Coordinates of C-alpha atoms in Angstrom, one line a residue:
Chain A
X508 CA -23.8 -44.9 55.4
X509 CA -24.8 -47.2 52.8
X510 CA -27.4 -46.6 50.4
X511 CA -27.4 -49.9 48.9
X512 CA -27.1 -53.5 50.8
X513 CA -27.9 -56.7 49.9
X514 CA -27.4 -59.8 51.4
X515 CA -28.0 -64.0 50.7
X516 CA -29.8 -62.8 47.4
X517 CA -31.2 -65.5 45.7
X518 CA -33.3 -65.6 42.7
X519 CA -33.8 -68.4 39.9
X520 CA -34.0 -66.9 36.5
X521 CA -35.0 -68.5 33.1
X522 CA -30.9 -69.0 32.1
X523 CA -29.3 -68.9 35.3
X524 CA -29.4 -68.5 38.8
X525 CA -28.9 -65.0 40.8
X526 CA -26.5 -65.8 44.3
X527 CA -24.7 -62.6 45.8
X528 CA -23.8 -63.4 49.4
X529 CA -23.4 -59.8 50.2
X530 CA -22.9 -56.2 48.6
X531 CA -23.0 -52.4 49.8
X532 CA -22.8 -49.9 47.6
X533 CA -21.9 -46.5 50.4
X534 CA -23.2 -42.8 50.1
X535 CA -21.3 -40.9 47.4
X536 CA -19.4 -44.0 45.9
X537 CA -19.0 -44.4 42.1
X538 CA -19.7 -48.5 42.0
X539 CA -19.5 -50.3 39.1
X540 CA -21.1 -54.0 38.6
X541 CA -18.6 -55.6 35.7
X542 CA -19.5 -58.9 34.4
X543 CA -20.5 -60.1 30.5
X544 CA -23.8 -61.1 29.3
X545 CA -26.1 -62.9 31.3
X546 CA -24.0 -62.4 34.4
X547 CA -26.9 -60.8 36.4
X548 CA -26.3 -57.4 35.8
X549 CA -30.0 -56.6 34.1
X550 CA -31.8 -58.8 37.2
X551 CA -30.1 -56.9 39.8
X552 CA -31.3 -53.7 38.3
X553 CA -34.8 -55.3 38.3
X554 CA -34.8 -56.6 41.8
X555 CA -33.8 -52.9 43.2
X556 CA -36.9 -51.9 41.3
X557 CA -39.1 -54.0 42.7
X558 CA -39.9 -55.5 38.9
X559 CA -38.3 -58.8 39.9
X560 CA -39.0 -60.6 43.4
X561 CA -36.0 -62.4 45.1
X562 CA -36.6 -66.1 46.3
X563 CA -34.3 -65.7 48.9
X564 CA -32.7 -62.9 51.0
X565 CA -32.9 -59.4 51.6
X566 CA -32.5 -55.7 49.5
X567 CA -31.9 -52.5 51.3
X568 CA -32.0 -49.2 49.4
X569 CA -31.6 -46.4 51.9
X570 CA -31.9 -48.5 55.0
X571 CA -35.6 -49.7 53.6
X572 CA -37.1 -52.5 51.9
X573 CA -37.1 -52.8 48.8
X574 CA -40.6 -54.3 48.3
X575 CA -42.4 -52.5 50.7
X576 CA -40.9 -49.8 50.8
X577 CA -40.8 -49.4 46.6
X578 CA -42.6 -45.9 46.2
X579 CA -40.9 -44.2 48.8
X580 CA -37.0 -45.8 47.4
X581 CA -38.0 -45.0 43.8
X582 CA -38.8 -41.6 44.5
X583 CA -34.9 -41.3 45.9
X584 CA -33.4 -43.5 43.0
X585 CA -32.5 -42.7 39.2
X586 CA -32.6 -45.2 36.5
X587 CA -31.2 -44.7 33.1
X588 CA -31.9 -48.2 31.5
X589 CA -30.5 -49.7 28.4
X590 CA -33.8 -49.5 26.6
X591 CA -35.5 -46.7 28.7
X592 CA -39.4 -47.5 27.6
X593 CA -39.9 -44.0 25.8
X594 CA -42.7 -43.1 23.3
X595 CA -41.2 -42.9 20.6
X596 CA -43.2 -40.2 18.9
X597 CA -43.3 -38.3 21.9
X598 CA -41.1 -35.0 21.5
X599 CA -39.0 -34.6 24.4
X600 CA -40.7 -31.7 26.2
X601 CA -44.1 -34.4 26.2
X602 CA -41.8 -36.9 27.7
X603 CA -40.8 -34.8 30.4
X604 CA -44.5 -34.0 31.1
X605 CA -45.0 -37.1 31.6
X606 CA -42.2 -38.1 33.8
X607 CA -41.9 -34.7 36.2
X608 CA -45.4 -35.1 37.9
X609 CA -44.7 -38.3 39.6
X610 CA -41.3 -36.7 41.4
X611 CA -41.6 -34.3 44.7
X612 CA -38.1 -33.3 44.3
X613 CA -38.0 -32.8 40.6
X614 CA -36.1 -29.6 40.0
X615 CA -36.5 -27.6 36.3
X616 CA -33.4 -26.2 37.2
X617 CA -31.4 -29.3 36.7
X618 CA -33.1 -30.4 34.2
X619 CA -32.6 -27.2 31.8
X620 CA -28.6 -27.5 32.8
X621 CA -28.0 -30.6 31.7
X622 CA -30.1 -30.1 28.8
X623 CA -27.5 -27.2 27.8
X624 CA -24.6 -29.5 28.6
X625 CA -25.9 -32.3 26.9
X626 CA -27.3 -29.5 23.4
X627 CA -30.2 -31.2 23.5
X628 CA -33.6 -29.6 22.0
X629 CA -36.7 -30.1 23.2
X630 CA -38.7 -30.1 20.3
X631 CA -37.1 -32.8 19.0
X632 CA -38.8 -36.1 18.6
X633 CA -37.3 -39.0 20.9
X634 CA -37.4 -41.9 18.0
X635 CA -35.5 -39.2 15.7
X636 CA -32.9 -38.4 18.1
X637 CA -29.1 -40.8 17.9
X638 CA -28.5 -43.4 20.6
X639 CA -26.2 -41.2 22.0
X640 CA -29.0 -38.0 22.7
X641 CA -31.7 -40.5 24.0
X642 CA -29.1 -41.6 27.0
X643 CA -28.3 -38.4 27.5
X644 CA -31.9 -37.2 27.4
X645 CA -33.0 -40.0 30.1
X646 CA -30.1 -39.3 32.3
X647 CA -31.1 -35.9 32.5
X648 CA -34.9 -36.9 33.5
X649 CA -32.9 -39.2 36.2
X650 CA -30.7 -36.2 37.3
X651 CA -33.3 -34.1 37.2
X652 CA -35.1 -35.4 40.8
X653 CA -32.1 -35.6 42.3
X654 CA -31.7 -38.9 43.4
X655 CA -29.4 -40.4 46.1
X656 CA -28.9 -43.3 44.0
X657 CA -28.8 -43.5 40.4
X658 CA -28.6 -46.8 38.5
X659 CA -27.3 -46.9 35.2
X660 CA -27.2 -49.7 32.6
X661 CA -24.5 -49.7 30.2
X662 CA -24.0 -46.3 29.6
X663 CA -21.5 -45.6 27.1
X664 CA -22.7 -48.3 25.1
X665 CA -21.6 -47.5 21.1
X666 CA -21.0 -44.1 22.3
X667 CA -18.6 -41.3 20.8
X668 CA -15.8 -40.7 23.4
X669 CA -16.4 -36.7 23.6
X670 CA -19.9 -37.7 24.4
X671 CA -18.8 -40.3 27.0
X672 CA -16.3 -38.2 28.9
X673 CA -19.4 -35.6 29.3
X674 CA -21.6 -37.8 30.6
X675 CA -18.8 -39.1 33.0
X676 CA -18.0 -35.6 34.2
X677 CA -21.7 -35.2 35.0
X678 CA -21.9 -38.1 37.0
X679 CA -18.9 -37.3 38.9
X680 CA -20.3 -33.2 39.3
X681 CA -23.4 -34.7 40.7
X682 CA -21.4 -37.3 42.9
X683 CA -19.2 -34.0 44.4
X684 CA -21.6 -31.6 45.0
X685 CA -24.6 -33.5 46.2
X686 CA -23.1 -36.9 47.3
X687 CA -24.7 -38.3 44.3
X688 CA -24.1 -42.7 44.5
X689 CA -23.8 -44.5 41.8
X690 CA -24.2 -48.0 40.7
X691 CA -23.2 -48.9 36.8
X692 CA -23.8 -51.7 34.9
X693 CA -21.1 -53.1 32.2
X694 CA -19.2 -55.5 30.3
X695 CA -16.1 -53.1 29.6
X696 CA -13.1 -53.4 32.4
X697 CA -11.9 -50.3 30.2
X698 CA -14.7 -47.7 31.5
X699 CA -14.9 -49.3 35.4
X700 CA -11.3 -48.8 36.1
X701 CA -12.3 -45.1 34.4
X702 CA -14.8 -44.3 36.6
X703 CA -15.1 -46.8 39.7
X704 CA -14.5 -45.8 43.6
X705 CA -15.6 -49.9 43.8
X706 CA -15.8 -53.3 41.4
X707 CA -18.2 -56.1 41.9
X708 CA -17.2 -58.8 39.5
X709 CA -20.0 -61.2 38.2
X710 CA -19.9 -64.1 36.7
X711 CA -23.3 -66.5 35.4
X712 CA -25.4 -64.8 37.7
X713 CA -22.6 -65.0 41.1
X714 CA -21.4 -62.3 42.3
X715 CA -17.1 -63.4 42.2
X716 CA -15.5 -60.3 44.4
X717 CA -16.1 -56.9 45.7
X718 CA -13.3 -54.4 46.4
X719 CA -12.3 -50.8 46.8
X720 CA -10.6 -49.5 43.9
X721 CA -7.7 -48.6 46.1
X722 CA -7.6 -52.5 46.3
X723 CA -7.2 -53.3 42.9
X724 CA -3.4 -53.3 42.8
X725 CA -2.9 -55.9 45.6
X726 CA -5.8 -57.6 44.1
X727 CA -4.2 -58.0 41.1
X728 CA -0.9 -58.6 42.2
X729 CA -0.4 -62.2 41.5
X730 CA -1.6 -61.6 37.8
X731 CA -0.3 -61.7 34.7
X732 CA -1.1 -58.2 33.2
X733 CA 0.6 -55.4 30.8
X734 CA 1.7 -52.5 31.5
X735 CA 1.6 -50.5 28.5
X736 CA 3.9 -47.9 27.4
X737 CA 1.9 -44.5 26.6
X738 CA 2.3 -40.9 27.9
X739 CA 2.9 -40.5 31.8
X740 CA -0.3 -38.5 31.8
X741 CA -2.2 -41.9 31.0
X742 CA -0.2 -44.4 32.8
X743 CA -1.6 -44.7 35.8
X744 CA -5.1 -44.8 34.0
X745 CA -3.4 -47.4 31.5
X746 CA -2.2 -49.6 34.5
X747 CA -5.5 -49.7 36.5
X748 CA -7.3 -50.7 33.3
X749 CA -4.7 -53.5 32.5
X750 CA -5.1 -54.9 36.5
X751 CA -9.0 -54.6 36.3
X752 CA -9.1 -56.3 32.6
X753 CA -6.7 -59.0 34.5
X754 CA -8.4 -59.5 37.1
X755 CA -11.7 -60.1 35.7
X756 CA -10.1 -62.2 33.2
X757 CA -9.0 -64.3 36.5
X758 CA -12.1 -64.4 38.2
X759 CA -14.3 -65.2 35.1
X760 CA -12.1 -68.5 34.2
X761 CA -13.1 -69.2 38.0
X762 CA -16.9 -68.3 37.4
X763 CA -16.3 -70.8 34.1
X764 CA -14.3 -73.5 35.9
X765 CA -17.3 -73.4 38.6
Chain B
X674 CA -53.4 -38.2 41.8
X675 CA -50.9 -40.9 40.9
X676 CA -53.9 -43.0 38.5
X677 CA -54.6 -39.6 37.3
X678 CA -51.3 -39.1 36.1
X679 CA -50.6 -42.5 35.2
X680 CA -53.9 -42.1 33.1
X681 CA -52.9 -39.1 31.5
X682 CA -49.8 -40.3 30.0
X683 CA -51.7 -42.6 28.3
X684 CA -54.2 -40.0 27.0
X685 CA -51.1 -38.2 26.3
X686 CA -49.5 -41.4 24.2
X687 CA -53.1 -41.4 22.7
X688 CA -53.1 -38.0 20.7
X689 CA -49.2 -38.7 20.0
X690 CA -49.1 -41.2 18.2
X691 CA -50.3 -40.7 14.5
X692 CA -51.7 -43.9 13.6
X693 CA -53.9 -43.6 16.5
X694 CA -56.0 -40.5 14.5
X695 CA -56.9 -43.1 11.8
X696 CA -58.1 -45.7 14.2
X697 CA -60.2 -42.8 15.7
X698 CA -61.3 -41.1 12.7
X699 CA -62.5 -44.5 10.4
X700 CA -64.7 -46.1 13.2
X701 CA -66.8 -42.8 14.4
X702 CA -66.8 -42.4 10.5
X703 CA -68.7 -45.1 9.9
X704 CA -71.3 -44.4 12.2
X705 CA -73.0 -41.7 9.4
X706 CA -76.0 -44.1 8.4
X707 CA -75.2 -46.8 11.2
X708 CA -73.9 -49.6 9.5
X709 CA -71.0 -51.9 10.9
X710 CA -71.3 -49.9 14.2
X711 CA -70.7 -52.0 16.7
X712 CA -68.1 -54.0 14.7
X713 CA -66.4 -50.7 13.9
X714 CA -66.8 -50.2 17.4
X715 CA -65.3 -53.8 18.8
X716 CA -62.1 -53.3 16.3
X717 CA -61.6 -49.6 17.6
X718 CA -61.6 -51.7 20.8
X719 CA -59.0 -53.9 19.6
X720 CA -56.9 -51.1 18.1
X721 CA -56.6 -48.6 21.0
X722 CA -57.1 -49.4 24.0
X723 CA -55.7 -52.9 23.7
X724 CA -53.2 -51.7 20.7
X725 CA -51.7 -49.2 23.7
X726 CA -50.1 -52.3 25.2
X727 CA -48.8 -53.3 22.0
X728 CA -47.1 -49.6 21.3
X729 CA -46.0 -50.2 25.1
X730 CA -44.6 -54.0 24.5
X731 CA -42.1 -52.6 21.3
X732 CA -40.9 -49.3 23.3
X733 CA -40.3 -51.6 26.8
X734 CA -42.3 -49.4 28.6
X735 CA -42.4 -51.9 31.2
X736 CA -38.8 -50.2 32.0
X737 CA -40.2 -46.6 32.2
X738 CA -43.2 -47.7 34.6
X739 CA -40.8 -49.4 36.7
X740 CA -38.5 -46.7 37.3
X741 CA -41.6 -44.9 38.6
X742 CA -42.4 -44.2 41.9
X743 CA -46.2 -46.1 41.3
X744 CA -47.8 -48.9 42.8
X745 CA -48.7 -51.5 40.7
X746 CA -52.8 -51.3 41.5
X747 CA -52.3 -47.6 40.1
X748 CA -51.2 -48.7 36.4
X749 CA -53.5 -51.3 36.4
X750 CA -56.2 -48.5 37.7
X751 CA -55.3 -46.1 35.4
X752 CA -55.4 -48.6 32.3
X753 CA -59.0 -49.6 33.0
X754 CA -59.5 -45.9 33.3
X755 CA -58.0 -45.5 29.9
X756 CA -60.0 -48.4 28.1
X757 CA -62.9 -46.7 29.9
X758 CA -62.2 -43.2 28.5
X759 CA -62.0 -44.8 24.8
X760 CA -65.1 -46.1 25.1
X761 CA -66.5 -43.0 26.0
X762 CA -64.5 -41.1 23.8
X763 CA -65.9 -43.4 20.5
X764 CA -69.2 -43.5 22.0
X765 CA -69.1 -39.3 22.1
X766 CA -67.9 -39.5 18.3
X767 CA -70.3 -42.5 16.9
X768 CA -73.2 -40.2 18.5
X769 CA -72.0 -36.6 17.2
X770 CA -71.2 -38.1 13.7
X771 CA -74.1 -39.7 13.2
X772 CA -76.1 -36.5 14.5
X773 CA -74.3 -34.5 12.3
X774 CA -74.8 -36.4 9.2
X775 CA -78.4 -36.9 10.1
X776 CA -79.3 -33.3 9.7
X777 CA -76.7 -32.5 6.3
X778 CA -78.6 -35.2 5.2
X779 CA -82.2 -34.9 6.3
X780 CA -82.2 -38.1 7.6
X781 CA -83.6 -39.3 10.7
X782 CA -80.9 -38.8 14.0
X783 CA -79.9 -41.4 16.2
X784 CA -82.0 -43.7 15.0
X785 CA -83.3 -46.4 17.2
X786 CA -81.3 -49.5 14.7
X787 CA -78.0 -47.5 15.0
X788 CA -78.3 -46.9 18.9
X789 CA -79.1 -50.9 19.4
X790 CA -75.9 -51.2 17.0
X791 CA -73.9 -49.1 19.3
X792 CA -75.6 -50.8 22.0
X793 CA -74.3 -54.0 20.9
X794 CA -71.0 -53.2 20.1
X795 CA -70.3 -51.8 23.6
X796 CA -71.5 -54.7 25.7
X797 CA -68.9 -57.0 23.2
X798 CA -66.3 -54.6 23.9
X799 CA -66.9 -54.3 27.8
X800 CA -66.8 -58.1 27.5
X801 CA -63.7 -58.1 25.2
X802 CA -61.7 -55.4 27.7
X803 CA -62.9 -57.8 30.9
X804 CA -61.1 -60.8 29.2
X805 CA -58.2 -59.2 27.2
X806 CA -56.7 -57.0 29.9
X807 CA -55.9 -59.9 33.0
X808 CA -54.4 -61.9 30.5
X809 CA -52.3 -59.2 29.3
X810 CA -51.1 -57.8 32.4
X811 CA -50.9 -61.3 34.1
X812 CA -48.8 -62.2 30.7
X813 CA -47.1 -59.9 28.9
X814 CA -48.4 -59.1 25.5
X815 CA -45.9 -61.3 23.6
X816 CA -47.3 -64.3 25.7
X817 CA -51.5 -63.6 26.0
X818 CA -51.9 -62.1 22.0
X819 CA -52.3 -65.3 20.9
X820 CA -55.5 -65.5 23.3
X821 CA -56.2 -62.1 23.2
X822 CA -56.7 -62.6 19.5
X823 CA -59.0 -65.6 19.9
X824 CA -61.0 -63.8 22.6
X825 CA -61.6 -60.9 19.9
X826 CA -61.9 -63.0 17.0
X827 CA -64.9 -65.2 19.1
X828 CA -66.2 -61.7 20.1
X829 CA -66.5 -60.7 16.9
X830 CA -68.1 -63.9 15.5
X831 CA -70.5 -64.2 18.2
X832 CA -71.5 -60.5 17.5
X833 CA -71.8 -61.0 14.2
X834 CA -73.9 -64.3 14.3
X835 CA -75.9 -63.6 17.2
X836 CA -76.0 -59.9 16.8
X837 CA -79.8 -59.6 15.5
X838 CA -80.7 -62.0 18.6
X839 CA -78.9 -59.4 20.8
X840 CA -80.5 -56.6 18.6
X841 CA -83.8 -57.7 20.0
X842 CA -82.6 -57.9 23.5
X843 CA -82.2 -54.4 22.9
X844 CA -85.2 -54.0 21.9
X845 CA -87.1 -55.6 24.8
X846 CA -88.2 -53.1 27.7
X847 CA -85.6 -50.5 29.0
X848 CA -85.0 -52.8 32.1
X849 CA -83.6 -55.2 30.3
X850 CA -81.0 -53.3 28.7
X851 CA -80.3 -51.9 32.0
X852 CA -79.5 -55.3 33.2
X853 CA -77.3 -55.9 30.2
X854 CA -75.2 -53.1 31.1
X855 CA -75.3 -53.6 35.1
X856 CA -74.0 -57.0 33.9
X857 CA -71.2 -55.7 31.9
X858 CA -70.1 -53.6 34.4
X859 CA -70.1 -56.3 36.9
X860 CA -67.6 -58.3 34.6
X861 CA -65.3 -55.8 34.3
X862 CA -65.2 -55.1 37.9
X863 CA -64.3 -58.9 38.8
X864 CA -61.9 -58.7 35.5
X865 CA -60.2 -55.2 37.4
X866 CA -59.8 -57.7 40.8
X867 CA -58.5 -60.6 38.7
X868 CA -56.2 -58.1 36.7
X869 CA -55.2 -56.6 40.0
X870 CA -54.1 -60.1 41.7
X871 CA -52.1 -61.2 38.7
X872 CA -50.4 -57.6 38.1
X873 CA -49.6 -57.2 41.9
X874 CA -47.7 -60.8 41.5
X875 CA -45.8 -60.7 37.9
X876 CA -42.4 -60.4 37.9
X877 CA -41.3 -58.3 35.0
X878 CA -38.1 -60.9 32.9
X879 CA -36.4 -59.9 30.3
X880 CA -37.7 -61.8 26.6
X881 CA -37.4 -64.9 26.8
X882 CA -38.4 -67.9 24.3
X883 CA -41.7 -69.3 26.0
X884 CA -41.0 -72.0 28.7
X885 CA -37.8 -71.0 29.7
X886 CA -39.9 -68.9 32.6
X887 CA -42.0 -72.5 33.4
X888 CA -38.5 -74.5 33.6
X889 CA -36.9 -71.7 36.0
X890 CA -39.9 -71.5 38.4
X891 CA -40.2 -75.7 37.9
X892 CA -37.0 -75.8 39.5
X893 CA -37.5 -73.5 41.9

């Protein structure tokens, strides 16, 4: 079943125009969205949310429309954004006052595990916290209703690798035991081979290819990439980022040449 | 339930944010012998209830409202409640401080220039909320504070040149000032249906310079 589909999207922005013929993201999958700045990442996020209005085209979350539908798909989605739209001054026990209420599936339970996995306190004072605790922080307010689909901008942004691995073994906990989907937004082909089941490449606002991570090797086939020589452990992690680096090299010289 | 809630994190962003005590605090201060009332009043005005979009604007808060399963009339609802409840709220204060200094100081309480001050001061803000907010939620604060400013700023003079001539409009028999009000409340309703249509309709970019949102909806 697919949780996510969109098809003949069309949307004119300020720097570029939004065109993604087609794109499903299916129950339980790990999907990533790779593509630089300004590629269309931020606007997709904003058209599932209903904050942006397509021009053309239809968005499906759940099998339901995205505009009509809004309040019943938010109330099944998680969004942990790049800049989240916090108080500042708010400690994060007010925060989460504010936030619970609005959920009918909101469960304390979750919410006070991953605030022991991520050591996060409470009392502290959002503004005060690193970068590193406020994601954390607003991934565990999105994990905490128990969404069916969470969306998640840039992530491990600047991030301290302990940090990201723990975030990454949450996500894939919540994807096991409750068929948790995921859609990611980034620039680095390092952390989607890491973590994606699928890759949708954009480029200036198009969306260049979708596949299956199982994919990626006949994909990337006819490129040039590098297989580098580490441990045996890592190689197979080291030869799926190399292919996914390559390929989106390949496809954004196409996005350019277009 | 969902304004209510909406409302309440606003009440709650109220109390939290320090600053916020000081814009309070000074204003109902300065209603112990009645002076600068309803100026004190109209910049409150400016400070809180319209300030709250600015403390919104620099944390994005756009994002966090967004995310939330809310219908658009409901924020829109629940931040005329808000502006409604500061009124209140100063109104509550002016009227207690001014009592209480009234008695420590044997003076007489609630006197009848300090209530037309108040008077005053809360038909300029009623008509300073009805203009400010549409153009603010239609906008985005970065785009209508250049306006919003001039609104206030012409508020403010207008109060100040024509306050004694609206003083004695006060003054005039209790059906008058009735009227004044009903009027004032009639604004804002029609500004809460023009907010409504232009909130329901805004599409929420990321910051942009100014025209770049014309040119993409020019070529649309």
């Amino acid at each position: 079943m697919n949780v996510l589909e969109i098809e003949q999207l069309r949307k004119h922005l300020p720097r570029f125009k939004l065109d993604i013929a087609t794109m499903q993201v299916v129950q339980g999958e790990f999907a990533v969205l790779l593509g630089g700045p300004k590629s269309g990442k931020g606007a997709i996020f904003k058209l599932l949310l209903d904050m942006l209005f397509p021009d053309f085209g239809v968005i499906r979350l759940f099998g339901l429309d995205s505009h009509k539908d809004s309040i019943e798909i938010k109330q099944q989605l998680g969004m942990v954004a790049r800049r989240p739209g916090m108080l500042y001054n708010a400690k994060l026990r007010l925060l989460k006052e504010m936030v619970r209420p609005f959920y009918r599936d909101w469960q304390d339970q979750t919410y006070r595990k991953y605030l022991r996995l991520f050591e996060l306190n409470e009392n502290l004072i959002y503004g005060r916290v690193d970068n590193a605790a406020k994601k954390q922080f607003v991934l565990t307010l999105a994990l905490a209703h128990k969404p069916r689909l969470l969306l998640i901008d840039e992530p491990f942004l600047q991030m301290p690798t302990a940090i990201k691995e723990r975030i990454a073994q949450a996500l894939r906990h919540e994807q096991q035991e409750d068929g948790l989907s995921v859609l990611m937004a980034t620039a680095s082909p390092e952390e989607a081979a890491r973590l994606a089941d699928s890759l949708h490449i954009l480029h200036g606002g198009s969306l260049l290819l979708s596949l299956p991570i199982t994919q990626l090797a006949e994909y990337s086939a006819d490129l040039k990439w590098q297989e580098q020589k580490i441990s045996s452990a890592d190689q197979e992690t080291a030869k799926r980022i190399a292919q996914t680096q390559a390929l989106f090299n390949h496809y954004t010289q196409i996005g350019e040449s277009k | 339930m969902t304004v209510l809630r909406l409302f309440l994190i606003d009440v709650k962003k109220l109390f939290s944010i320090r600053q916020m005590a000081f814009f309070i605090l000074l204003p109902a201060v300065l209603a112990f012998n009645g002076w600068f009332v309803s100026i004190a009043y109209l910049v409150y005005l400016y400070l809180v209830p319209y300030g709250m979009f600015n403390y919104d604007d620099n944390a994005v808060a756009d994002n966090l409202y967004g995310a939330l399963p809310v219908r658009r009339e409901h924020m829109v609802t629940a931040r005329y409640l808000f502006a409604i409840f500061c009124q209140i709220l100063m109104i509550a204060l002016m009227l207690a401080v001014n009592t209480v200094f009234g008695l420590l100081l044997n003076r007489p309480v609630l006197a009848e220039d300090f209530l037309a001050s108040l008077a005053i001061g809360l038909v300029a803000g009623l008509i300073f909320i009805a203009a400010a907010f549409p153009l603010v939620l239609k906008q985005g604060l970065r785009k209508a504070n250049n306006n919003v400013l001039m609104i206030f700023v012409l508020d403010f003079i207008i109060l100040g040149l024509y306050g004694d001539n609206l003083r004695q409009m006060s003054e005039l028999p209790q059906i008058n000032g009735r009227f004044i009000v009903l009027c004032c409340l009639i604004i804002l309703i029609i500004s809460y249906a023009i907010a409504l249509r232009f909130f329901k309709k805004r599409e929420f970019f990321d910051y942009v310079p100014l025209g770049a949102v014309q040119r993409a909806r020019r070529k649309r």
